Coordinates of C-alpha atoms and ligand atoms in Angstrom, one line a residue:
M1 CA -31.3 76.5 -31.3
S2 CA -31.0 72.7 -30.7
T3 CA -32.2 70.4 -33.5
A4 CA -32.2 67.4 -31.2
G5 CA -35.5 65.5 -31.3
K6 CA -36.7 67.4 -34.4
V7 CA -36.9 66.5 -38.0
I8 CA -34.0 68.2 -39.9
K9 CA -34.6 69.5 -43.4
C10 CA -31.3 69.5 -45.4
K11 CA -29.7 68.8 -48.7
A12 CA -29.0 65.3 -49.9
A13 CA -28.0 63.7 -53.2
V14 CA -30.8 61.3 -54.1
A15 CA -30.4 58.4 -56.5
W16 CA -33.9 58.0 -57.8
E17 CA -33.2 55.4 -60.5
V18 CA -30.4 53.3 -61.8
K19 CA -28.1 54.9 -64.5
K20 CA -29.3 58.4 -63.7
P21 CA -27.3 61.3 -62.3
L22 CA -27.9 62.0 -58.6
S23 CA -30.2 64.8 -57.8
I24 CA -29.7 67.3 -55.1
E25 CA -32.9 67.5 -53.1
Q26 CA -34.2 68.9 -49.9
V27 CA -34.8 65.8 -47.6
E28 CA -36.2 65.3 -44.2
V29 CA -34.1 63.4 -41.7
A30 CA -36.0 62.0 -38.8
P31 CA -34.4 62.1 -35.3
P32 CA -32.5 59.1 -34.2
K33 CA -34.5 56.3 -32.5
A34 CA -33.1 54.3 -29.5
H35 CA -29.5 53.2 -30.1
E36 CA -29.2 55.4 -33.2
V37 CA -27.0 58.5 -33.8
R38 CA -27.7 61.5 -36.1
I39 CA -24.5 62.8 -37.7
K40 CA -23.8 66.1 -39.5
I41 CA -21.6 65.0 -42.4
L42 CA -18.8 67.4 -43.1
A43 CA -16.7 65.5 -45.7
T44 CA -17.5 62.4 -47.9
G45 CA -15.4 60.7 -50.5
I46 CA -16.7 59.2 -53.7
C47 CA -15.9 55.4 -54.0
R48 CA -16.3 53.1 -56.9
S49 CA -18.8 51.1 -54.9
D50 CA -21.2 54.1 -55.0
D51 CA -20.8 54.2 -58.7
H52 CA -21.5 50.4 -58.9
V53 CA -24.9 51.1 -57.4
I54 CA -25.6 53.9 -59.9
S55 CA -24.5 51.7 -62.9
G56 CA -26.6 48.8 -61.6
A57 CA -23.6 46.4 -61.0
F58 CA -24.1 46.5 -57.2
A59 CA -27.9 45.8 -56.7
M60 CA -29.5 48.0 -54.2
P61 CA -33.1 49.2 -53.6
F62 CA -34.0 52.6 -55.0
P63 CA -34.5 55.5 -54.3
I64 CA -31.5 55.6 -52.1
V65 CA -29.1 58.0 -50.5
L66 CA -25.6 56.7 -51.4
G67 CA -22.2 57.5 -49.9
H68 CA -20.3 55.5 -47.2
E69 CA -16.8 57.0 -46.9
A70 CA -17.3 60.0 -44.6
A71 CA -16.5 61.9 -41.4
G72 CA -18.7 64.3 -39.4
V73 CA -19.9 65.4 -36.0
V74 CA -22.6 63.9 -33.8
E75 CA -25.7 66.2 -33.8
S76 CA -27.8 64.2 -31.4
V77 CA -28.2 60.7 -30.1
G78 CA -31.2 58.4 -29.4
E79 CA -32.0 56.8 -26.1
G80 CA -29.4 54.4 -24.7
V81 CA -26.5 55.6 -26.8
T82 CA -23.3 55.8 -24.7
C83 CA -20.5 55.3 -27.2
V84 CA -20.7 58.9 -28.6
K85 CA -22.2 62.2 -27.6
P86 CA -23.2 65.4 -29.5
G87 CA -20.1 67.3 -30.7
D88 CA -17.9 64.2 -31.1
K89 CA -16.0 63.8 -34.3
V90 CA -17.0 60.4 -35.8
I91 CA -16.6 58.1 -38.8
P92 CA -19.7 56.1 -39.9
L93 CA -18.9 52.3 -40.4
F94 CA -20.3 50.6 -43.5
V95 CA -19.3 47.3 -41.8
P96 CA -20.7 47.6 -38.2
Q97 CA -19.3 45.9 -35.2
C98 CA -21.9 44.7 -32.7
G99 CA -19.4 42.8 -30.6
K100 CA -21.9 39.9 -30.1
C101 CA -22.3 38.0 -33.4
T102 CA -20.1 35.1 -34.4
S103 CA -17.9 37.2 -36.7
C104 CA -17.5 39.9 -34.1
R105 CA -16.6 37.3 -31.5
S106 CA -14.1 35.4 -33.7
T107 CA -10.6 36.7 -33.8
K108 CA -10.6 35.8 -37.5
G109 CA -13.8 37.7 -38.6
N110 CA -14.9 41.2 -39.3
L111 CA -18.2 40.9 -41.3
C112 CA -20.6 41.7 -38.5
S113 CA -24.0 40.1 -39.0
E114 CA -25.6 43.6 -38.7
H115 CA -24.2 44.5 -42.2
D116 CA -26.4 45.4 -45.1
L117 CA -24.1 44.6 -47.9
S118 CA -25.5 41.6 -49.6
E119 CA -29.2 41.1 -50.3
A120 CA -29.5 44.6 -48.9
R121 CA -32.7 45.9 -47.4
G122 CA -31.5 49.5 -47.5
L123 CA -33.2 50.1 -44.1
M124 CA -32.2 50.8 -40.5
L125 CA -32.0 47.7 -38.3
D126 CA -35.6 48.1 -37.2
G127 CA -36.7 47.9 -40.9
T128 CA -37.6 51.6 -41.3
S129 CA -35.9 54.6 -42.9
R130 CA -35.0 58.0 -41.5
F131 CA -35.0 59.8 -44.9
T132 CA -38.0 61.1 -46.8
C133 CA -38.2 63.3 -49.9
K134 CA -41.3 64.7 -51.6
G135 CA -43.4 62.3 -49.5
K136 CA -41.4 59.2 -50.5
S137 CA -39.2 57.2 -48.1
L138 CA -35.6 56.9 -49.3
H139 CA -33.4 53.9 -48.7
N140 CA -30.3 53.8 -46.6
F141 CA -27.0 52.6 -48.1
I142 CA -24.8 50.0 -46.3
S143 CA -25.6 51.2 -42.8
T144 CA -24.3 54.7 -43.6
S145 CA -25.7 57.0 -46.4
T146 CA -23.4 59.9 -46.4
F147 CA -24.2 62.0 -49.5
T148 CA -26.4 64.2 -47.2
E149 CA -25.8 67.0 -44.7
Y150 CA -27.3 64.8 -42.0
T151 CA -27.6 61.0 -41.7
V152 CA -28.8 58.6 -39.0
V153 CA -26.8 55.4 -38.3
H154 CA -27.0 52.6 -35.7
E155 CA -24.7 53.1 -32.7
N156 CA -22.8 49.9 -33.9
A157 CA -22.1 51.7 -37.2
V158 CA -20.3 54.8 -35.9
V159 CA -17.1 55.4 -34.0
K160 CA -15.6 58.4 -32.2
I161 CA -12.2 59.6 -33.6
D162 CA -9.5 62.1 -32.5
A163 CA -11.0 65.5 -32.1
A164 CA -8.0 67.0 -33.9
A165 CA -8.4 64.9 -37.0
P166 CA -8.9 66.7 -40.3
L167 CA -12.3 65.4 -41.5
E168 CA -11.7 66.2 -45.2
K169 CA -8.8 63.7 -45.1
V170 CA -9.7 61.0 -42.6
C171 CA -13.0 60.4 -44.3
L172 CA -11.0 58.1 -46.5
I173 CA -10.4 55.9 -43.5
G174 CA -14.2 55.2 -43.6
C175 CA -13.6 53.1 -46.7
G176 CA -11.0 53.4 -49.5
F177 CA -7.8 53.7 -47.5
S178 CA -8.7 51.1 -44.8
T179 CA -10.1 48.6 -47.4
G180 CA -7.0 48.7 -49.6
Y181 CA -4.3 49.0 -46.9
G182 CA -6.0 46.3 -44.7
A183 CA -6.3 43.8 -47.7
A184 CA -2.4 43.8 -47.6
V185 CA -1.6 44.0 -44.0
Q186 CA -4.6 42.4 -42.3
T187 CA -6.2 40.0 -44.8
A188 CA -3.1 38.8 -46.8
K189 CA -0.6 39.5 -44.0
V190 CA 2.1 40.3 -46.6
E191 CA 5.5 39.4 -45.2
P192 CA 8.8 41.4 -45.7
G193 CA 10.5 40.5 -48.9
S194 CA 7.3 39.4 -50.7
T195 CA 6.5 40.0 -54.3
C196 CA 3.0 41.4 -54.8
A197 CA 0.8 42.4 -57.8
V198 CA -2.0 44.9 -57.4
F199 CA -4.7 44.8 -60.1
G200 CA -6.4 48.2 -60.3
L201 CA -4.7 51.4 -59.2
G202 CA -7.6 53.5 -58.1
G203 CA -8.0 54.9 -54.5
V204 CA -8.4 51.4 -53.1
G205 CA -5.7 49.8 -55.1
L206 CA -3.2 52.5 -54.3
S207 CA -4.0 52.0 -50.7
T208 CA -3.2 48.3 -51.2
V209 CA 0.1 49.3 -52.7
M210 CA 0.8 51.4 -49.6
G211 CA -0.1 48.4 -47.4
C212 CA 2.3 46.1 -49.3
K213 CA 5.0 48.7 -48.9
A214 CA 4.4 49.1 -45.2
A215 CA 4.5 45.3 -44.8
G216 CA 8.0 45.3 -46.4
A217 CA 7.2 43.8 -49.8
S218 CA 10.3 44.0 -52.0
R219 CA 8.5 44.0 -55.3
I220 CA 5.1 45.6 -55.9
I221 CA 3.8 45.3 -59.5
G222 CA 0.9 47.6 -60.3
V223 CA -1.5 46.4 -63.1
D224 CA -3.9 48.9 -64.8
I225 CA -5.2 49.5 -68.3
N226 CA -4.9 53.3 -67.6
K227 CA -1.2 54.1 -67.8
D228 CA -1.9 57.6 -66.3
K229 CA -2.2 55.8 -63.0
F230 CA 1.4 54.6 -63.1
P231 CA 3.3 57.7 -61.8
K232 CA 1.2 58.0 -58.7
A233 CA 1.4 54.2 -58.1
K234 CA 5.2 54.4 -58.2
E235 CA 5.1 57.4 -55.9
M236 CA 3.1 55.3 -53.4
G237 CA 5.5 52.3 -53.5
A238 CA 4.9 50.3 -56.8
T239 CA 8.3 49.1 -58.0
E240 CA 7.0 48.6 -61.6
C241 CA 3.8 48.9 -63.5
V242 CA 2.3 46.9 -66.4
N243 CA -0.5 47.6 -68.8
P244 CA -2.3 44.4 -69.9
M245 CA -3.1 46.2 -73.2
D246 CA 0.6 46.3 -74.1
F247 CA 0.7 42.5 -74.4
K248 CA -0.8 39.8 -76.6
K249 CA -0.6 37.1 -73.9
P250 CA -2.8 37.0 -70.8
I251 CA -1.6 39.3 -67.9
N252 CA -1.1 36.2 -65.6
E253 CA 1.5 34.9 -68.1
V254 CA 3.1 38.3 -68.2
L255 CA 3.4 38.3 -64.4
Y256 CA 4.8 34.8 -64.4
G257 CA 7.4 36.1 -67.0
L258 CA 8.3 39.0 -64.7
T259 CA 8.9 36.6 -61.8
D260 CA 11.1 34.0 -63.4
G261 CA 8.1 31.7 -63.9
E262 CA 7.3 31.6 -60.2
G263 CA 4.3 33.9 -60.0
V264 CA 3.8 36.5 -57.3
D265 CA 3.4 35.7 -53.5
Y266 CA 0.3 37.9 -53.2
S267 CA -2.1 39.3 -55.8
F268 CA -4.9 41.6 -55.2
E269 CA -7.9 42.3 -57.5
V270 CA -9.0 45.8 -56.7
I271 CA -11.2 46.5 -59.8
G272 CA -14.4 44.5 -59.5
R273 CA -14.4 42.3 -62.6
T274 CA -14.6 38.5 -62.8
D275 CA -12.0 38.2 -65.6
T276 CA -9.4 40.1 -63.5
M277 CA -10.3 38.1 -60.4
T278 CA -9.4 34.9 -62.2
A279 CA -6.3 36.4 -63.8
A280 CA -5.1 37.7 -60.4
L281 CA -5.6 34.1 -58.9
A282 CA -3.6 32.6 -61.9
S283 CA -0.8 35.2 -61.3
C284 CA 0.2 34.0 -57.9
H285 CA 2.5 31.1 -57.0
M286 CA 0.9 27.9 -57.9
N287 CA 1.5 26.3 -54.5
Y288 CA 1.7 28.9 -51.8
G289 CA 0.4 32.1 -53.6
T290 CA -2.5 34.0 -52.1
S291 CA -5.0 36.0 -54.1
V292 CA -7.3 38.5 -52.5
V293 CA -10.6 39.7 -54.0
V294 CA -11.2 43.3 -53.0
G295 CA -13.2 44.7 -56.0
V296 CA -16.9 44.4 -55.6
P297 CA -18.1 41.6 -57.9
P298 CA -21.0 42.6 -60.2
S299 CA -24.3 41.2 -58.6
A300 CA -25.4 38.0 -60.3
S301 CA -22.0 37.3 -61.9
E302 CA -20.4 33.9 -61.8
I303 CA -16.9 32.6 -62.4
T304 CA -15.9 29.4 -64.2
F305 CA -12.2 28.5 -63.6
S306 CA -10.0 25.4 -63.6
P307 CA -10.0 23.8 -60.2
L308 CA -6.3 23.0 -60.9
L309 CA -5.7 26.7 -60.1
I310 CA -6.4 26.0 -56.4
F311 CA -5.8 22.2 -56.3
T312 CA -2.1 22.9 -56.4
G313 CA -2.3 24.9 -53.2
R314 CA -3.2 28.5 -54.0
T315 CA -5.4 30.4 -51.6
W316 CA -8.2 32.6 -52.9
K317 CA -9.9 34.8 -50.4
G318 CA -12.1 37.9 -50.1
S319 CA -11.6 41.0 -48.0
I320 CA -14.3 43.4 -46.9
F321 CA -13.2 46.6 -45.3
G322 CA -9.7 45.3 -45.3
G323 CA -10.6 42.6 -42.8
W324 CA -10.6 45.2 -40.0
K325 CA -13.0 45.0 -37.1
S326 CA -14.3 48.5 -37.7
K327 CA -15.0 50.0 -34.3
E328 CA -11.7 48.9 -33.0
A329 CA -9.6 49.6 -36.0
V330 CA -10.9 53.0 -37.3
P331 CA -9.8 55.2 -34.3
K332 CA -6.4 53.5 -34.4
L333 CA -6.0 54.1 -38.1
V334 CA -6.9 57.8 -37.5
S335 CA -4.3 57.9 -34.7
D336 CA -1.7 56.3 -37.0
F337 CA -2.5 58.9 -39.7
M338 CA -2.2 61.7 -37.1
G339 CA 1.2 60.2 -36.1
G340 CA 2.4 60.3 -39.7
K341 CA 2.4 56.5 -40.2
F342 CA 0.8 57.0 -43.6
A343 CA -0.3 59.8 -45.9
L344 CA -3.8 60.4 -47.3
D345 CA -3.0 63.5 -49.4
P346 CA -1.7 61.6 -52.4
L347 CA -5.1 59.8 -52.7
I348 CA -7.1 63.0 -52.7
T349 CA -6.9 64.5 -56.2
H350 CA -10.0 66.7 -56.0
T351 CA -11.9 68.5 -53.2
L352 CA -15.3 69.7 -54.4
P353 CA -18.3 71.4 -52.9
F354 CA -21.1 68.8 -52.3
D355 CA -23.3 70.3 -55.1
K356 CA -20.7 69.2 -57.6
I357 CA -21.2 65.5 -56.7
N358 CA -22.1 64.4 -60.3
E359 CA -18.9 66.1 -61.5
G360 CA -17.0 64.0 -59.0
F361 CA -18.6 60.8 -60.4
E362 CA -17.6 61.9 -63.9
L363 CA -14.0 62.4 -62.8
L364 CA -14.0 58.9 -61.4
R365 CA -15.5 57.3 -64.5
S366 CA -13.1 59.1 -66.9
G367 CA -10.1 57.9 -64.8
K368 CA -9.1 61.5 -64.0
S369 CA -9.4 61.3 -60.3
I370 CA -8.2 59.0 -57.5
R371 CA -10.5 60.2 -54.7
S372 CA -12.8 63.3 -54.9
V373 CA -13.8 64.5 -51.4
L374 CA -17.0 66.4 -51.2
V375 CA -17.2 69.1 -48.5
F376 CA -20.4 70.8 -47.2
Ligands
PAD402 P1 -11.4 53.0 -59.2 O1 -12.4 53.0 -60.3 O2 -10.9 54.3 -58.7 O3 -10.1 52.1 -59.6 C1 -10.3 50.9 -60.4 C2 -9.0 50.9 -61.3 O4 -9.1 49.7 -62.1 C3 -8.9 52.0 -62.3 O5 -7.6 52.7 -62.2 C4 -9.1 51.4 -63.7 O6 -8.4 52.0 -64.7 C5 -8.6 50.0 -63.4 N1 -9.2 49.0 -64.3 C6 -10.4 48.9 -64.9 N2 -10.5 47.8 -65.6 C7 -9.3 47.2 -65.6 C8 -8.8 46.0 -66.2 N3 -9.6 45.2 -67.0 N4 -7.5 45.6 -65.9 C9 -6.7 46.4 -65.1 N5 -7.2 47.5 -64.5 C10 -8.4 47.9 -64.8 O7 -12.1 52.2 -58.0 P2 -11.8 52.2 -56.4 O8 -10.3 52.1 -56.2 O9 -12.6 53.2 -55.7 O10 -12.4 50.7 -56.1 C11 -11.9 49.5 -56.6 C12 -12.8 48.4 -56.4 O11 -12.8 48.1 -55.0 C13 -14.3 48.6 -56.8 O12 -14.8 47.4 -57.4 C14 -14.9 48.9 -55.5 O13 -16.3 48.7 -55.6 C15 -14.2 47.9 -54.6 C16 -14.3 48.2 -53.1 N6 -14.4 47.2 -52.3 C17 -14.5 47.3 -51.0 C18 -14.5 46.2 -50.1 O14 -14.8 46.3 -48.9 N7 -14.1 45.0 -50.6 C19 -14.5 48.6 -50.4 C20 -14.4 49.7 -51.3 C21 -14.3 49.5 -52.6
ZN403 ZN1 -16.1 52.3 -50.6
ZN404 ZN1 -21.4 41.7 -35.0

């Protein structure tokens, strides 16, 4: 029996309050309004950005349905939707692409003005929510909310992908893989022969390592305080790895030492800490080095740094969703994956049933997982 036009009762993981485990609840998911799409989520990865909301580092309104790295099948569409139809395999886009705003129209931009990343309202574009639980309205997370059997997104925040794509793998293209890989190939535009340093070797950082390798970097130095991350980083393309805890001097000095006093051409902060953002900047070549901030900075944090660091010529830039224009790039990245251009398997260390979501977060916090993918 068709569920189109009806409220769907299903399971979702609700974050009721900050610093509390998620709770699996029965929620009601309203039908999509005009220009919205209701998706049956079949696989969703756990990203550190979800955990930043739980820990309170990434400020969001509660209660909220987290999750943003997913793949699923369209269940029904609202009036006027032409980009997808029921049955299509899709990936929700936490950075939408409306095609009309200044960032969408600029060849240089990708942060569509319809995003809900900073000063987030946690609502659909019309200012309402499609989720309720126990009579309370639940917030939406960065245009997606995927820790649920069904979600509703705006048509600009979803894209159709190859019908043959394995959803429990390509869900990573919805965030971690594309973010890390794009930071290297799209934002930094690493050139062949470059020396790169990647701070943080989690799911996103390892994808940056893959991007640096694909771009032809000749040296890729992985930096992490958890040495258990090193073997996998080397498997993915790191030529050497360093643990800042093994040295008395600051890590930027260590990296200068490793590069004959020159610094690296490109550095990437893929952790989400202000001290490592500054250290990554100080690690790159004083004149033409570029440092890219990928890690989500804690809300309300500030950085004090010597202006000399950039006065001498360094470039410091941020990268959201790897700099990709989401609607255009995601189907292409899925095709590239299907064509064997890159692998996602090494990033997926755990596949868990959705009900074990809190276990998945524990694996991330303890440094034992790269990506856990939850399946329904
Ligand atoms: P993760 O927790 O799997 O990886 C972080 C890694 O950093 C771990 O291996 C840690 O051991 C390591 N680490 C922690 N502290 C330090 C330190 N002081 N020095 C060196 N290494 C350290 O996270 P992830 O890979 O899922 O995400 C990484 C960051 O990227 C995180 O802040 C996340 O919120 C952010 C992100 N940004 C975007 C974007 O669009 N910019 C998208 C997705 C994720
Ligand atoms: Zn993410
Ligand atoms: Zn736009």
